[in-house]
Amino acid sequence: MPADRDHADVVLTGGRVHTVDDSRSTAEAVAVRGERIAAVGTAADIAPLIGPRTRVLDLHGRLLVPGFQDAHIHPISGGIDRIECDVRESRGRDGVLATIRAYADRHPDDPWIIGSGWYMADFENGTPRREDLDAIVPDRPVFLPNRDGHSAWVNTRTLELAGIDRNTPDPGDGRIERDPDGTPTGTLHEGATELVERLIPVPGPDKTLAALRLAQAYLHSLGITAWQDASVDASGQATYRKAAEDGWLTARVEAAMWWERERGEEQVEDLVERSRTGSVGRLRTNSVKLMQDGVLETYTGSLLDPYLGRDGRPTANRGIDFIDPEVLKRAVTRIDAAGLQPHFHAIGDGAVRACLDAVAAARAANGLSDTRPHIAHIQLIHPDDVPRFAALDVVANAQPLWACHEGQMDELTIPFLGPERSTWQYPFASLLRAGARLAMGSDWSVSTPNPLEEIEVAVQRVFPESRGRVEPFLPSEALTLAESIRAFTAGSAYVNHLDTETGVIAAGKLADLAVIDRDLFAPEAGPIGEARVIATFVGGAPVFEDPALG
Ligand SMILES: [Zn+2]
């Protein structure tokens, strides 16, 4: 078909176009030619660009936004979870068991039954028993981590293979759940799960490629057009490369290479080499993931002042710095000097400070580079450190779904931080007011990758399933809908070094777009998380379309 230079290939018209572009914040219609946006304007402005071959999509008053970009996500493991025995949608002990039985029946030749996603609340004392699994899978080992990955449910065959019995001591970093006589019950916690995990075959390339394909389709169905994979090892990088070389990597991906804590600074040379060969098609590999601490719920998040005990008094425990702060300064200085991006995991205020100090050291040594360091999670930030994000030009990479009252926050976090520090959590509005750049992401498969549910919590500070029943969590830190959409589009595009081409709807930019089934800015829109994406475009090409699009 000859190119038609006067007319658009696709016109989306008759809706609210929320551009995230300061020069023109709203419009009614967008024209796409090739992979780029040709024009943005009123329906009348765009009408002359409709030719005989133009595909015209009437938005019927719906919302068009730039494609969402997830700034911290694990799509390959998320995809593997969905390929394996996934019990996230199963409810109650019987529902979970029925799902496992059906999966085992469908996979009679799998040597292991591997899956994940059960909820502690579905089982007595939060600890499911091996006998329930034995009754449906007696002959093959079963390994099923729970939703947050801190515990795993196994059957008797698995315990036998791992050599775990009443005489096995608990490992130093974990616990084997037992009956009063010491017999393992079938639930393993934290480091005890490693006794089994080391026996499980690592997924081969067929499985990781299938996982990526599944994850990509799922993420496109949620309006996601680009992401930063928050932990890519050599095999993950090979998976992405293969997808890009074979031409089916439709998402734009920045891969963050995993920093091996047990190795030293010399690994920077290896990372530079991996980065050099890591840009194929829409794949780029210019980021380095540095995991600085754990999580507050297990006292592994690094704090400036100690955790409180059950009696409300300070303990001696300040959590763990996974990387020594002085080592971190040198590592980040070298990573930044090499032109690679530091992508930190920091949960506690001690870890956040260590990461900011490391960037300060890099800035002092290298000047202001364009590597765009970002700190993901940022659960607890000491108030003195909030202005440092803007001062050091460090991006605050928020996972907003967690900024709400729920069991882990109310029972496992607030009591051990105390009343004052608890108010320093997820200070998104304070960061924005202090001039920080804000990006957003999900940490899927830890949490849902649905940006609309995450944005609902950023705006309401209430978990979608608790709507109307639970008080907002620190409502003064809530963002507006427009601020949240900006963070999830232009903000994350900045982190991904895609901001010159994507993240806003403007003439000349790449046509990465998402159509939402209602105008979220309308008073009658209802809860944000109930809205659905009905079409997603990357570079002008549809990568997801719901029949509701018409
Ligand atoms: Zn993560």
PDB file of N, CA and C in Angstrom, residues 8 15 32 50 53-54 63 69 76 111 133 168 195 246 263 314 332 382 390 433 444 476 478 485 500-501 510 528:
ATOM      1  N   ALA A   8      -3.965  10.358   7.772  1.00  0.00           N
ATOM      2  CA  ALA A   8      -3.487   9.573   8.909  1.00  0.00           C
ATOM      3  C   ALA A   8      -3.783   8.094   8.681  1.00  0.00           C
ATOM      4  N   GLY A  15     -13.114  11.909  22.126  1.00  0.00           N
ATOM      5  CA  GLY A  15     -12.900  11.553  23.534  1.00  0.00           C
ATOM      6  C   GLY A  15     -12.231  12.677  24.291  1.00  0.00           C
ATOM      7  N   VAL A  32      -2.554   9.496  13.929  1.00  0.00           N
ATOM      8  CA  VAL A  32      -1.319   8.713  13.948  1.00  0.00           C
ATOM      9  C   VAL A  32      -0.936   8.398  12.508  1.00  0.00           C
ATOM     10  N   ILE A  50      -8.452  12.599   7.924  1.00  0.00           N
ATOM     11  CA  ILE A  50      -9.104  11.308   7.678  1.00  0.00           C
ATOM     12  C   ILE A  50      -9.245  11.102   6.175  1.00  0.00           C
ATOM     13  N   ARG A  53      -8.309   5.490   3.539  1.00  0.00           N
ATOM     14  CA  ARG A  53      -7.710   4.309   4.181  1.00  0.00           C
ATOM     15  C   ARG A  53      -7.489   4.496   5.675  1.00  0.00           C
ATOM     16  N   THR A  54      -7.927   5.614   6.216  1.00  0.00           N
ATOM     17  CA  THR A  54      -7.696   5.881   7.636  1.00  0.00           C
ATOM     18  C   THR A  54      -8.637   5.040   8.501  1.00  0.00           C
ATOM     19  N   LEU A  63     -11.420   8.086  27.654  1.00  0.00           N
ATOM     20  CA  LEU A  63     -10.161   8.776  27.950  1.00  0.00           C
ATOM     21  C   LEU A  63      -9.007   8.145  27.180  1.00  0.00           C
ATOM     22  N   GLN A  69       3.954   3.372  31.692  1.00  0.00           N
ATOM     23  CA  GLN A  69       5.282   2.765  31.760  1.00  0.00           C
ATOM     24  C   GLN A  69       5.529   2.347  33.200  1.00  0.00           C
ATOM     25  N   ILE A  76       9.183 -11.530  33.725  1.00  0.00           N
ATOM     26  CA  ILE A  76       9.450 -12.943  33.423  1.00  0.00           C
ATOM     27  C   ILE A  76       8.988 -13.813  34.590  1.00  0.00           C
ATOM     28  N   PRO A 111       7.772 -33.403  36.537  1.00  0.00           N
ATOM     29  CA  PRO A 111       8.343 -34.079  37.716  1.00  0.00           C
ATOM     30  C   PRO A 111       8.028 -33.348  39.023  1.00  0.00           C
ATOM     31  N   LEU A 133      -2.009 -31.660  50.604  1.00  0.00           N
ATOM     32  CA  LEU A 133      -1.373 -31.849  49.293  1.00  0.00           C
ATOM     33  C   LEU A 133      -1.169 -33.337  49.005  1.00  0.00           C
ATOM     34  N   THR A 168      15.658 -32.220  61.651  1.00  0.00           N
ATOM     35  CA  THR A 168      16.324 -31.146  60.893  1.00  0.00           C
ATOM     36  C   THR A 168      16.245 -29.839  61.690  1.00  0.00           C
ATOM     37  N   LEU A 195      15.893 -24.763  51.415  1.00  0.00           N
ATOM     38  CA  LEU A 195      16.219 -26.186  51.526  1.00  0.00           C
ATOM     39  C   LEU A 195      15.554 -26.959  50.389  1.00  0.00           C
ATOM     40  N   ASP A 246      13.811 -11.895  17.482  1.00  0.00           N
ATOM     41  CA  ASP A 246      12.757 -12.574  16.733  1.00  0.00           C
ATOM     42  C   ASP A 246      11.594 -11.644  16.388  1.00  0.00           C
ATOM     43  N   ARG A 263      29.980 -10.054  44.871  1.00  0.00           N
ATOM     44  CA  ARG A 263      31.120  -9.635  44.061  1.00  0.00           C
ATOM     45  C   ARG A 263      31.410  -8.160  44.329  1.00  0.00           C
ATOM     46  N   PRO A 314      12.374   0.508  72.104  1.00  0.00           N
ATOM     47  CA  PRO A 314      13.360   0.214  71.049  1.00  0.00           C
ATOM     48  C   PRO A 314      14.107  -1.096  71.319  1.00  0.00           C
ATOM     49  N   VAL A 332      28.395   2.942  43.187  1.00  0.00           N
ATOM     50  CA  VAL A 332      27.515   3.837  42.432  1.00  0.00           C
ATOM     51  C   VAL A 332      28.332   4.870  41.664  1.00  0.00           C
ATOM     52  N   HIS A 382      13.233   9.551  55.924  1.00  0.00           N
ATOM     53  CA  HIS A 382      13.400  10.543  56.989  1.00  0.00           C
ATOM     54  C   HIS A 382      13.086  11.920  56.399  1.00  0.00           C
ATOM     55  N   ALA A 390      15.233  16.017  45.042  1.00  0.00           N
ATOM     56  CA  ALA A 390      15.339  17.071  44.032  1.00  0.00           C
ATOM     57  C   ALA A 390      16.766  17.619  43.973  1.00  0.00           C
ATOM     58  N   ARG A 433       6.028  18.180  46.242  1.00  0.00           N
ATOM     59  CA  ARG A 433       6.101  19.578  46.697  1.00  0.00           C
ATOM     60  C   ARG A 433       7.545  20.021  46.856  1.00  0.00           C
ATOM     61  N   TRP A 444       5.128  -5.966  40.198  1.00  0.00           N
ATOM     62  CA  TRP A 444       4.554  -7.250  39.834  1.00  0.00           C
ATOM     63  C   TRP A 444       5.668  -8.280  39.701  1.00  0.00           C
ATOM     64  N   SER A 476      -2.833  13.323  53.580  1.00  0.00           N
ATOM     65  CA  SER A 476      -2.137  14.531  53.108  1.00  0.00           C
ATOM     66  C   SER A 476      -1.056  14.178  52.081  1.00  0.00           C
ATOM     67  N   ALA A 478      -1.701  12.122  49.573  1.00  0.00           N
ATOM     68  CA  ALA A 478      -2.391  11.696  48.356  1.00  0.00           C
ATOM     69  C   ALA A 478      -2.019  12.604  47.184  1.00  0.00           C
ATOM     70  N   ILE A 485      -1.191  10.090  36.941  1.00  0.00           N
ATOM     71  CA  ILE A 485      -1.038   9.680  35.540  1.00  0.00           C
ATOM     72  C   ILE A 485       0.299  10.188  35.002  1.00  0.00           C
ATOM     73  N   THR A 500      12.212  11.656  25.534  1.00  0.00           N
ATOM     74  CA  THR A 500      12.199  12.509  24.347  1.00  0.00           C
ATOM     75  C   THR A 500      11.257  11.958  23.286  1.00  0.00           C
ATOM     76  N   GLU A 501      10.913  10.666  23.377  1.00  0.00           N
ATOM     77  CA  GLU A 501      10.101  10.017  22.348  1.00  0.00           C
ATOM     78  C   GLU A 501       8.712   9.614  22.828  1.00  0.00           C
ATOM     79  N   LEU A 510       6.332   9.267  19.537  1.00  0.00           N
ATOM     80  CA  LEU A 510       5.878   7.925  19.183  1.00  0.00           C
ATOM     81  C   LEU A 510       4.452   7.716  19.679  1.00  0.00           C
ATOM     82  N   ILE A 528     -11.481   4.551  40.295  1.00  0.00           N
ATOM     83  CA  ILE A 528     -10.484   4.488  39.222  1.00  0.00           C
ATOM     84  C   ILE A 528     -10.130   3.040  38.892  1.00  0.00           C
TER      85      ILE A 528
END
